[in-house]
Tab-separated table of C-alpha atoms (C1' of nucleotides) in Angstrom:
chain	number	residue	atom	x	y	z
A	1	UNK	CA	192.540	69.263	141.098
A	2	UNK	CA	191.231	65.840	140.244
A	3	UNK	CA	189.827	65.701	136.731
A	4	UNK	CA	188.038	63.171	134.545
A	5	UNK	CA	190.422	60.592	133.156
A	6	UNK	CA	191.426	60.745	129.516
A	7	UNK	CA	188.734	59.679	127.100
A	8	UNK	CA	185.877	60.125	129.567
A	9	UNK	CA	183.692	63.138	130.012
A	10	UNK	CA	180.972	64.678	132.109
A	11	UNK	CA	177.645	65.333	130.496
A	12	UNK	CA	176.622	68.649	132.023
A	13	UNK	CA	173.059	69.828	132.734
A	14	UNK	CA	173.185	72.303	129.857
A	15	UNK	CA	173.468	69.511	127.269
A	16	UNK	CA	171.625	66.677	128.980
A	17	UNK	CA	168.384	67.438	127.178
A	18	UNK	CA	169.985	66.163	123.965
A	19	UNK	CA	170.629	62.797	125.561
A	20	UNK	CA	167.105	62.658	126.939
A	21	UNK	CA	165.683	63.503	123.552
A	22	UNK	CA	167.750	60.844	121.783
A	23	UNK	CA	167.049	58.205	124.417
A	24	UNK	CA	163.314	58.866	124.301
A	25	UNK	CA	163.347	58.697	120.530
A	26	UNK	CA	165.220	55.389	120.579
A	27	UNK	CA	162.750	53.922	123.063
A	28	UNK	CA	159.753	54.989	121.047
A	29	UNK	CA	161.095	53.667	117.740
A	30	UNK	CA	162.094	50.408	119.410
A	31	UNK	CA	158.572	50.125	120.736
A	32	UNK	CA	157.124	50.669	117.285
A	33	UNK	CA	159.198	47.734	116.041
A	34	UNK	CA	158.443	45.706	119.192
A	35	UNK	CA	161.945	45.431	120.598
A	36	UNK	CA	162.203	44.882	124.372
A	37	UNK	CA	164.911	46.492	126.449
A	38	UNK	CA	167.587	44.301	128.004
A	39	UNK	CA	170.181	45.394	130.556
A	40	UNK	CA	173.293	43.395	131.292
A	41	UNK	CA	176.111	44.025	133.805
A	42	UNK	CA	178.779	46.599	133.060
A	43	UNK	CA	181.443	43.901	133.405
A	44	UNK	CA	181.618	40.241	132.484
A	45	UNK	CA	184.057	37.391	132.593
A	46	UNK	CA	186.861	38.232	130.180
A	47	UNK	CA	186.444	34.932	128.352
A	48	UNK	CA	183.019	35.986	127.072
A	49	UNK	CA	184.504	38.757	124.997
A	50	UNK	CA	187.755	37.085	123.998
A	51	UNK	CA	185.840	34.099	122.704
A	52	UNK	CA	182.813	35.987	121.399
A	53	UNK	CA	184.502	38.874	119.625
A	54	UNK	CA	187.634	37.000	118.548
A	55	UNK	CA	191.161	36.860	119.942
A	56	UNK	CA	192.679	38.377	116.821
A	57	UNK	CA	190.479	41.471	116.785
A	58	UNK	CA	191.855	44.825	117.881
A	59	UNK	CA	189.172	45.115	120.519
A	60	UNK	CA	190.274	41.968	122.303
A	61	UNK	CA	193.993	42.146	121.645
A	62	UNK	CA	194.628	45.705	122.776
A	63	UNK	CA	191.558	47.693	123.737
A	64	UNK	CA	189.815	45.980	126.636
A	65	UNK	CA	189.671	47.229	130.210
A	66	UNK	CA	190.569	43.989	131.928
A	67	UNK	CA	191.340	43.501	135.620
A	68	UNK	CA	191.433	40.847	138.307
A	69	UNK	CA	188.938	40.974	141.131
A	70	UNK	CA	189.807	39.781	144.638
A	71	UNK	CA	189.021	36.178	143.861
A	72	UNK	CA	191.436	36.253	140.938
A	73	UNK	CA	188.750	36.142	138.272
A	74	UNK	CA	189.581	38.059	135.125
A	75	UNK	CA	186.854	40.606	134.461
A	76	UNK	CA	186.367	43.026	131.573
A	77	UNK	CA	184.293	46.180	131.195
A	78	UNK	CA	182.050	45.517	128.228
A	79	UNK	CA	183.569	46.808	124.979
A	80	UNK	CA	180.394	46.015	123.020
A	81	UNK	CA	177.019	44.535	123.709
A	82	UNK	CA	176.339	41.659	121.328
A	83	UNK	CA	178.297	39.011	123.232
A	84	UNK	CA	176.573	39.995	126.477
A	85	UNK	CA	173.109	39.854	124.964
A	86	UNK	CA	173.748	36.452	123.443
A	87	UNK	CA	175.150	35.233	126.752
A	88	UNK	CA	172.050	36.449	128.529
A	89	UNK	CA	169.698	34.780	126.054
A	90	UNK	CA	171.605	31.518	126.439
A	91	UNK	CA	171.839	31.764	130.208
A	92	UNK	CA	168.127	32.372	130.700
A	93	UNK	CA	167.042	30.122	127.825
A	94	UNK	CA	165.075	32.962	126.289
A	95	UNK	CA	165.437	31.165	122.967
A	96	UNK	CA	163.522	28.211	124.393
A	97	UNK	CA	160.718	30.319	125.811
A	98	UNK	CA	160.003	31.837	122.437
A	99	UNK	CA	161.600	31.301	119.080
A	100	UNK	CA	162.377	34.912	118.234
A	101	UNK	CA	163.726	37.436	120.724
A	102	UNK	CA	163.912	41.058	119.630
A	103	UNK	CA	165.997	43.051	122.117
A	104	UNK	CA	167.425	46.537	122.421
A	105	UNK	CA	169.751	48.396	124.773
A	106	UNK	CA	171.182	51.797	125.622
A	107	UNK	CA	174.401	51.419	127.531
A	108	UNK	CA	177.944	52.652	128.169
A	109	UNK	CA	180.840	50.710	126.616
A	110	UNK	CA	184.564	50.816	127.356
A	111	UNK	CA	187.553	50.594	125.069
A	112	UNK	CA	191.074	51.708	125.834
A	113	UNK	CA	191.955	53.493	122.604
A	114	UNK	CA	193.564	56.836	122.013
A	115	UNK	CA	190.732	59.363	122.253
A	116	UNK	CA	189.908	61.676	119.374
A	117	UNK	CA	186.916	63.432	117.858
A	118	UNK	CA	183.939	61.089	118.191
A	119	UNK	CA	185.927	58.481	120.079
A	120	UNK	CA	185.891	58.070	123.822
A	121	UNK	CA	187.102	55.422	126.226
A	122	UNK	CA	183.749	55.357	127.903
A	123	UNK	CA	181.206	55.854	125.172
A	124	UNK	CA	177.550	55.040	124.743
A	125	UNK	CA	175.698	52.933	122.273
A	126	UNK	CA	172.161	52.064	121.550
A	127	UNK	CA	171.473	49.016	119.486
A	128	UNK	CA	169.247	46.064	118.789
A	129	UNK	CA	169.671	42.326	118.445
A	130	UNK	CA	167.167	39.893	116.931
A	131	UNK	CA	167.910	36.312	117.943
A	132	UNK	CA	166.299	33.135	116.719
A	133	UNK	CA	165.797	33.557	112.990
A	134	UNK	CA	168.017	33.859	109.938
A	135	UNK	CA	165.347	35.539	107.840
A	136	UNK	CA	166.666	38.431	105.723
A	137	UNK	CA	163.620	40.452	106.778
A	138	UNK	CA	165.337	40.890	110.133
A	139	UNK	CA	168.607	41.969	108.522
A	140	UNK	CA	166.687	44.614	106.631
A	141	UNK	CA	164.773	45.583	109.763
A	142	UNK	CA	168.019	46.408	111.569
A	143	UNK	CA	169.060	48.811	108.848
A	144	UNK	CA	165.617	50.371	108.645
A	145	UNK	CA	165.420	50.726	112.416
A	146	UNK	CA	168.778	52.449	112.707
A	147	UNK	CA	168.065	54.638	109.701
A	148	UNK	CA	164.670	55.694	111.056
A	149	UNK	CA	166.159	56.842	114.344
A	150	UNK	CA	168.858	58.895	112.610
A	151	UNK	CA	166.354	60.307	110.158
A	152	UNK	CA	163.916	61.308	112.886
A	153	UNK	CA	166.710	63.214	114.590
A	154	UNK	CA	166.894	65.298	111.433
A	155	UNK	CA	170.242	64.069	110.164
A	156	UNK	CA	170.719	64.553	106.449
A	157	UNK	CA	174.128	63.529	105.223
A	158	UNK	CA	173.861	59.793	105.786
A	159	UNK	CA	175.299	57.017	103.637
A	160	UNK	CA	174.284	53.423	104.147
A	161	UNK	CA	176.720	50.793	102.961
A	162	UNK	CA	175.855	47.136	102.864
A	163	UNK	CA	177.727	44.008	101.955
A	164	UNK	CA	177.540	40.273	102.459
A	165	UNK	CA	180.314	38.171	103.904
A	166	UNK	CA	178.577	34.905	103.070
A	167	UNK	CA	179.265	31.783	105.078
A	168	UNK	CA	182.657	30.529	106.315
A	169	UNK	CA	183.018	27.866	103.582
A	170	UNK	CA	182.699	30.247	100.657
A	171	UNK	CA	184.698	32.849	102.528
A	172	UNK	CA	187.608	30.467	103.086
A	173	UNK	CA	187.643	29.556	99.424
A	174	UNK	CA	187.563	33.207	98.500
A	175	UNK	CA	190.464	33.941	100.845
A	176	UNK	CA	192.657	31.489	98.934
A	177	UNK	CA	191.736	33.308	95.728
A	178	UNK	CA	192.634	36.636	97.276
A	179	UNK	CA	195.911	35.265	98.579
A	180	UNK	CA	196.751	33.985	95.127
A	181	UNK	CA	195.938	37.395	93.633
A	182	UNK	CA	198.187	39.161	96.153
A	183	UNK	CA	201.012	36.658	96.083
A	184	UNK	CA	203.072	38.515	93.472
A	185	UNK	CA	202.172	41.962	94.832
A	186	UNK	CA	203.075	41.468	98.462
A	187	UNK	CA	206.205	43.623	98.328
A	188	UNK	CA	204.187	46.672	97.283
A	189	UNK	CA	201.742	46.464	100.155
A	190	UNK	CA	202.020	48.725	103.206
A	191	UNK	CA	203.502	47.227	106.348
A	192	UNK	CA	200.083	47.162	107.991
A	193	UNK	CA	198.589	45.247	105.113
A	194	UNK	CA	201.449	42.765	105.043
A	195	UNK	CA	200.521	41.861	108.593
A	196	UNK	CA	196.891	41.487	107.576
A	197	UNK	CA	197.842	38.852	105.007
A	198	UNK	CA	197.980	36.332	107.809
A	199	UNK	CA	195.715	37.764	110.475
A	200	UNK	CA	192.705	39.058	108.544
A	201	UNK	CA	193.317	39.301	104.848
A	202	UNK	CA	189.880	40.775	104.084
A	203	UNK	CA	190.738	43.920	105.917
A	204	UNK	CA	193.304	44.926	103.336
A	205	UNK	CA	190.248	46.308	101.535
A	206	UNK	CA	189.878	48.760	104.429
A	207	UNK	CA	193.353	50.208	104.006
A	208	UNK	CA	193.630	53.944	103.466
A	209	UNK	CA	197.077	53.541	101.916
A	210	UNK	CA	196.931	54.663	98.270
A	211	UNK	CA	199.048	51.920	96.748
A	212	UNK	CA	197.103	49.349	98.756
A	213	UNK	CA	193.868	50.750	97.373
A	214	UNK	CA	195.208	50.694	93.840
A	215	UNK	CA	196.261	47.094	94.220
A	216	UNK	CA	192.886	46.141	95.625
A	217	UNK	CA	190.956	47.797	92.808
A	218	UNK	CA	191.471	44.772	90.594
A	219	UNK	CA	191.255	42.163	93.338
A	220	UNK	CA	188.546	39.525	93.162
A	221	UNK	CA	185.508	40.401	95.256
A	222	UNK	CA	183.875	38.261	97.907
A	223	UNK	CA	180.453	39.204	96.561
A	224	UNK	CA	181.312	37.431	93.303
A	225	UNK	CA	182.099	34.238	95.123
A	226	UNK	CA	179.166	33.842	97.491
A	227	UNK	CA	177.250	30.585	97.708
A	228	UNK	CA	173.778	30.601	96.200
A	229	UNK	CA	171.911	30.763	99.489
A	230	UNK	CA	173.907	33.787	100.706
A	231	UNK	CA	173.409	35.515	97.357
A	232	UNK	CA	169.686	34.978	97.478
A	233	UNK	CA	169.483	36.305	101.037
A	234	UNK	CA	171.480	39.362	100.071
A	235	UNK	CA	169.057	40.012	97.208
A	236	UNK	CA	166.114	39.839	99.585
A	237	UNK	CA	167.696	42.313	101.984
A	238	UNK	CA	168.176	44.756	99.141
A	239	UNK	CA	164.587	44.276	97.942
A	240	UNK	CA	163.200	45.070	101.371
A	241	UNK	CA	165.357	48.170	101.707
A	242	UNK	CA	164.136	49.432	98.353
A	243	UNK	CA	160.571	48.783	99.431
A	244	UNK	CA	161.182	50.704	102.679
A	245	UNK	CA	162.657	53.592	100.680
A	246	UNK	CA	165.912	53.366	102.569
A	247	UNK	CA	168.745	54.560	100.313
A	248	UNK	CA	171.813	52.329	100.321
A	249	UNK	CA	174.790	51.372	98.265
A	250	UNK	CA	176.464	48.022	98.002
A	251	UNK	CA	180.073	48.294	99.057
A	252	UNK	CA	181.920	45.062	98.312
A	253	UNK	CA	184.883	46.428	100.259
A	254	UNK	CA	182.939	46.847	103.495
A	255	UNK	CA	184.597	44.389	105.823
A	256	UNK	CA	183.761	44.644	109.473
A	257	UNK	CA	186.454	43.928	111.991
A	258	UNK	CA	184.694	41.515	114.275
A	259	UNK	CA	185.144	37.800	113.737
A	260	UNK	CA	181.607	36.667	114.220
A	261	UNK	CA	179.884	38.203	111.206
A	262	UNK	CA	178.201	36.098	108.520
A	263	UNK	CA	176.147	37.236	105.543
A	264	UNK	CA	174.851	40.787	105.909
A	265	UNK	CA	177.085	43.562	107.191
A	266	UNK	CA	176.278	47.246	107.095
A	267	UNK	CA	177.454	50.632	108.206
A	268	UNK	CA	175.845	54.058	108.344
A	269	UNK	CA	178.276	56.873	107.713
A	270	UNK	CA	177.937	60.598	108.257
A	271	UNK	CA	180.139	63.132	106.561
A	272	UNK	CA	179.332	65.846	109.071
A	273	UNK	CA	181.582	64.458	111.800
A	274	UNK	CA	185.356	64.040	111.879
A	275	UNK	CA	187.280	61.088	110.586
A	276	UNK	CA	185.420	58.691	112.892
A	277	UNK	CA	182.464	58.799	110.567
A	278	UNK	CA	180.703	55.503	111.276
A	279	UNK	CA	177.610	56.344	113.300
A	280	UNK	CA	176.328	52.832	113.238
A	281	UNK	CA	177.484	49.362	112.298
A	282	UNK	CA	176.060	45.899	112.387
A	283	UNK	CA	175.421	42.632	110.725
A	284	UNK	CA	174.450	39.012	111.033
A	285	UNK	CA	176.237	36.601	113.348
A	286	UNK	CA	174.684	33.157	113.001
A	287	UNK	CA	177.718	31.414	114.508
A	288	UNK	CA	178.256	33.467	117.626
A	289	UNK	CA	175.929	31.624	120.021
A	290	UNK	CA	177.642	28.355	119.346
A	291	UNK	CA	181.006	29.980	120.038
A	292	UNK	CA	180.174	31.148	123.521
A	293	UNK	CA	177.429	28.664	124.337
A	294	UNK	CA	176.231	25.164	123.670
A	295	UNK	CA	173.743	25.680	120.868
A	296	UNK	CA	173.061	27.561	117.680
A	297	UNK	CA	170.963	30.707	117.676
A	298	UNK	CA	171.034	32.779	114.509
A	299	UNK	CA	171.212	36.505	115.166
A	300	UNK	CA	171.469	39.908	113.594
A	301	UNK	CA	172.029	43.296	115.184
A	302	UNK	CA	173.546	46.733	115.128
A	303	UNK	CA	175.158	49.252	117.457
A	304	UNK	CA	175.092	53.025	117.102
A	305	UNK	CA	177.447	55.483	118.802
A	306	UNK	CA	175.531	58.109	120.739
A	307	UNK	CA	178.411	60.603	121.091
A	308	UNK	CA	179.018	60.486	117.344
A	309	UNK	CA	175.344	60.909	116.569
A	310	UNK	CA	175.070	63.903	118.877
A	311	UNK	CA	178.207	65.352	117.298
A	312	UNK	CA	176.591	65.000	113.878
A	313	UNK	CA	173.414	66.603	115.229
A	314	UNK	CA	175.435	69.518	116.526
A	315	UNK	CA	177.165	70.034	113.182
A	316	UNK	CA	173.879	69.817	111.310
A	317	UNK	CA	171.996	71.969	113.829
A	318	UNK	CA	169.435	69.393	114.876
A	319	UNK	CA	168.113	69.363	118.470
A	320	UNK	CA	168.706	73.016	119.198
A	321	UNK	CA	165.805	73.628	121.561
A	322	UNK	CA	166.024	72.885	125.245
A	323	UNK	CA	162.489	72.595	126.609
A	324	UNK	CA	163.364	71.141	129.990
A	325	UNK	CA	162.650	74.343	131.912
A	326	UNK	CA	160.227	74.933	134.767
A	327	UNK	CA	156.729	76.070	133.836
A	328	UNK	CA	156.352	78.812	136.413
A	329	UNK	CA	158.636	80.933	138.573
A	330	UNK	CA	157.308	82.126	141.905
A	331	UNK	CA	158.250	85.702	142.740
A	332	UNK	CA	158.242	86.578	146.408
A	333	UNK	CA	157.420	90.279	146.731
A	334	UNK	CA	157.820	90.609	150.495
A	335	UNK	CA	160.666	89.051	152.406
A	336	UNK	CA	158.260	87.990	155.172
A	337	UNK	CA	156.406	85.675	152.804
A	338	UNK	CA	159.185	83.132	152.368
A	339	UNK	CA	157.208	80.323	153.979
A	340	UNK	CA	153.977	81.131	152.159
A	341	UNK	CA	155.672	81.289	148.749
A	342	UNK	CA	157.499	78.081	149.444
A	343	UNK	CA	154.223	76.424	150.292
A	344	UNK	CA	152.438	77.579	147.155
A	345	UNK	CA	155.390	76.230	145.152
A	346	UNK	CA	155.025	72.903	146.868
A	347	UNK	CA	151.361	72.811	145.920
A	348	UNK	CA	152.278	73.199	142.228
A	349	UNK	CA	155.041	70.654	142.443
A	350	UNK	CA	152.914	68.029	144.115
A	351	UNK	CA	150.313	68.610	141.431
A	352	UNK	CA	152.941	67.755	138.836
A	353	UNK	CA	153.764	71.256	137.594
A	354	UNK	CA	157.406	72.181	137.501
A	355	UNK	CA	158.210	75.246	139.583
A	356	UNK	CA	161.253	77.248	140.548
A	357	UNK	CA	161.563	79.930	143.193
A	358	UNK	CA	164.209	82.014	144.926
A	359	UNK	CA	166.486	80.403	147.494
A	360	UNK	CA	168.980	83.260	147.762
A	361	UNK	CA	166.866	86.009	149.307
A	362	UNK	CA	167.163	88.077	146.189
A	363	UNK	CA	165.394	91.210	145.045
A	364	UNK	CA	162.249	91.096	142.933
A	365	UNK	CA	164.256	92.320	139.958
A	366	UNK	CA	166.774	89.518	140.436
A	367	UNK	CA	163.973	86.994	140.733
A	368	UNK	CA	162.434	88.230	137.491
A	369	UNK	CA	165.772	88.047	135.761
A	370	UNK	CA	166.083	84.494	136.944
A	371	UNK	CA	162.606	83.662	135.626
A	372	UNK	CA	163.596	85.126	132.297
A	373	UNK	CA	166.902	83.265	132.267
A	374	UNK	CA	165.053	80.002	132.916
A	375	UNK	CA	162.619	80.886	130.157
A	376	UNK	CA	159.577	79.979	132.258
A	377	UNK	CA	156.156	80.421	130.676
A	378	UNK	CA	154.654	82.150	133.708
A	379	UNK	CA	155.659	84.189	136.721
A	380	UNK	CA	153.479	84.131	139.817
A	381	UNK	CA	153.749	87.077	142.235
A	382	UNK	CA	153.127	86.439	145.889
A	383	UNK	CA	152.833	89.424	148.215
A	384	UNK	CA	151.640	92.984	148.681
A	385	UNK	CA	148.025	94.145	148.765
A	386	UNK	CA	146.840	91.293	146.569
A	387	UNK	CA	148.167	88.722	148.987
A	388	UNK	CA	146.456	90.532	151.880
A	389	UNK	CA	143.232	90.212	149.879
A	390	UNK	CA	143.853	86.532	149.339
A	391	UNK	CA	145.074	86.982	145.757
A	392	UNK	CA	148.180	86.351	143.647
A	393	UNK	CA	149.195	87.777	140.248
A	394	UNK	CA	149.895	85.464	137.331
A	395	UNK	CA	151.994	86.948	134.547
A	396	UNK	CA	152.498	85.485	131.090
A	397	UNK	CA	156.197	85.874	130.300
A	398	UNK	CA	155.696	86.030	126.539
A	399	UNK	CA	152.844	88.510	126.269
A	400	UNK	CA	153.410	90.333	129.557
A	401	UNK	CA	149.715	90.044	130.410
A	402	UNK	CA	148.856	89.800	134.098
A	403	UNK	CA	145.782	88.449	135.791
A	404	UNK	CA	144.735	88.469	139.417
A	405	UNK	CA	143.764	85.128	140.877
A	406	UNK	CA	142.150	84.253	144.176
A	407	UNK	CA	144.398	81.944	146.157
A	408	UNK	CA	141.337	79.858	146.908
A	409	UNK	CA	141.015	79.249	143.172
A	410	UNK	CA	144.599	78.086	142.780
A	411	UNK	CA	143.620	74.417	142.683
A	412	UNK	CA	141.394	75.159	139.713
A	413	UNK	CA	144.178	77.076	137.981
A	414	UNK	CA	146.568	74.195	138.512
A	415	UNK	CA	144.030	71.837	137.023
A	416	UNK	CA	143.611	74.138	134.040
A	417	UNK	CA	147.382	74.306	133.433
A	418	UNK	CA	147.668	70.551	133.600
A	419	UNK	CA	144.638	69.978	131.362
B	1	G	C1'	201.586	52.301	120.238
B	2	U	C1'	203.073	56.446	116.156
B	3	G	C1'	202.767	61.576	114.323
B	4	G	C1'	200.992	66.926	114.273
B	5	G	C1'	198.776	71.113	116.982
B	6	U	C1'	197.408	73.857	121.402
B	7	A	C1'	197.790	75.695	126.677
B	8	U	C1'	196.257	83.691	129.126
B	9	A	C1'	189.379	85.058	133.662
B	10	G	C1'	183.742	80.271	134.307
B	11	C	C1'	183.508	80.243	128.328
B	12	U	C1'	185.545	82.177	123.388
B	13	C	C1'	189.853	84.676	122.514
B	14	A	C1'	193.362	89.540	121.975
B	15	G	C1'	198.194	90.634	124.019
B	16	U	C1'	203.083	94.316	118.708
B	17	U	C1'	210.464	93.708	117.499
B	18	G	C1'	210.782	90.722	125.002
B	19	G	C1'	209.726	96.750	128.309
B	20	U	C1'	205.641	99.778	133.883
B	21	U	C1'	199.806	97.775	137.345
B	22	A	C1'	197.577	91.457	131.911
B	23	G	C1'	192.791	93.092	128.306
B	24	A	C1'	187.949	92.451	125.423
B	25	G	C1'	183.321	90.008	124.388
B	26	C	C1'	180.013	86.593	126.580
B	27	G	C1'	178.521	84.695	131.342
B	28	U	C1'	177.911	85.728	136.815
B	29	C	C1'	176.563	89.370	140.769
B	30	U	C1'	174.632	94.425	142.274
B	31	G	C1'	172.179	98.781	140.925
B	32	G	C1'	169.422	102.287	137.362
B	33	U	C1'	163.276	105.256	143.317
B	34	U	C1'	158.302	101.469	147.010
B	35	G	C1'	156.269	95.480	143.463
B	36	U	C1'	158.076	93.170	137.381
B	37	G	C1'	162.291	90.055	133.096
B	38	G	C1'	164.257	90.471	128.017
B	39	C	C1'	166.920	95.690	125.175
B	40	C	C1'	169.909	99.600	127.131
B	41	C	C1'	173.166	102.007	130.880
B	42	A	C1'	176.526	102.075	135.342
B	43	G	C1'	179.476	99.327	138.566
B	44	A	C1'	181.685	94.799	140.903
B	45	A	C1'	183.761	90.087	141.501
B	46	G	C1'	186.890	86.799	138.864
B	47	G	C1'	193.993	85.409	136.529
B	48	U	C1'	200.165	81.278	140.266
B	49	C	C1'	199.514	83.733	131.939
B	50	A	C1'	199.446	74.758	132.541
B	51	U	C1'	203.960	73.144	135.631
B	52	G	C1'	209.390	73.121	136.297
B	53	G	C1'	213.924	74.887	134.661
B	54	G	C1'	216.993	78.155	131.365
B	55	U	C1'	218.566	82.853	128.469
B	56	U	C1'	218.158	88.229	129.713
B	57	C	C1'	218.890	94.352	133.171
B	58	A	C1'	213.778	92.654	132.055
B	59	A	C1'	209.718	86.783	129.927
B	60	G	C1'	202.524	85.964	129.035
B	61	U	C1'	206.109	86.728	124.777
B	62	C	C1'	212.482	83.365	123.368
B	63	C	C1'	214.721	78.089	124.499
B	64	C	C1'	214.355	73.081	126.930
B	65	A	C1'	211.665	69.490	129.660
B	66	U	C1'	207.170	67.704	131.895
B	67	U	C1'	201.950	67.399	132.096
B	68	A	C1'	197.235	68.053	130.189
B	69	C	C1'	194.096	68.779	126.199
B	70	U	C1'	193.242	68.166	121.006
B	71	C	C1'	193.388	66.284	115.897
B	72	A	C1'	195.013	62.353	112.814
B	73	C	C1'	197.083	57.130	111.866
B	74	C	C1'	195.882	51.879	113.403
B	75	C	C1'	190.938	50.254	114.520
B	76	C	C1'	186.143	51.143	115.561
B	77	A	C1'	180.382	53.281	117.485
RNA sequence: GUGGGUAUAGCUCAGUUGGUUAGAGCGUCUGGUUGUGGCCCAGAAGGUCAUGGGUUCAAGUCCCAUUACUCACCCCA
């Protein structure tokens, strides 16, 4: 038997309503904030990601699905969306048509990691990117936007962590301070962290190793060494979050893995999922456009993991009601009336009312059981004396009440149901 | 890439110190008097006990290998 490959999964009909619900919610919140949807190809030239995300990152160095096509071009399935969106804005000069572009997406992403709870090789993200302004109001808007979606789903145990990485100049200076601080402690660091000394020293803060954490407790913090402009922007982000009544905590240790971040970074964490607890992450990337293109476009954005969010919803019992069932089930009382029943069903369907009926030649009892299983609101009986008299019987499945309706009045009934 | 766990019906799982024909609940299907669901009752279908080897008179059960799944590390959504 051929099965799905590791780290991918089928989303079966029984659970699809959750995805529809989440997707609809995302679209409506995005509309409230005036973000426009953008769709980009599932694969891009490899160079876009290696340059945009950063050669030294884990994503680029070991997690990308990269392959050659027949013309020997190196292609990569998108591992994240920001680089693609920025590429698209540059390519179509959206930044020249209007100064600020507010964009959102819902899309699959691909990373070749070892799968575990809340981590898949094909996974799905929704997210937003605002390109063309470095105003802190947009940084705050990203956090508010993401938080509103999660809140509207009914999620409770959410922690928002924010930090500022400042600008490269102050960050470089700070790195020398950190190196100096660690210089006499290097031997005590974990092997992983020793490697980070050269590749990405900031990420030693992320280490889960206990001795590492102890060492880092007294380390100098980037937040204490920001330039004045970055500090002021960070203050404004915090002000706006307070005003929006979005709870957050400043986490000076929050260091995101991607190279392109400047100033604001943030993460939304849930403690009702497994160890992959980040539902959402994002930040500002004012330098990215220049990296992959020919001009500067300041930007800020976030990405949220749909599988993780749905997992959290499951564990917190949100989204438990599936309302994607047909409205009425047609019960065929006499076997000879197959065509007639089918035709009445078609009438409902073409009028925009969702209908199911029997395709298996089953007994009336079996048809009723099916109607009950589907949880339809009504059952409509076609056949017997009533049908001979030009009538059908409409039964309410909750109350059990039945009423006799002239077939000639069916159009009116349909109108009433729709109204 | 590293480490732990698991593998018996469509799903969730029992299966004793190895011992006849492998079980339950849920789900599915049929029926419980002409044409009416849920609850209840009766019945039916459904299994290469992951795969391959080994030990034994005898293996779902013990041993080894393989594969798959799963959780965690690294990192991330």
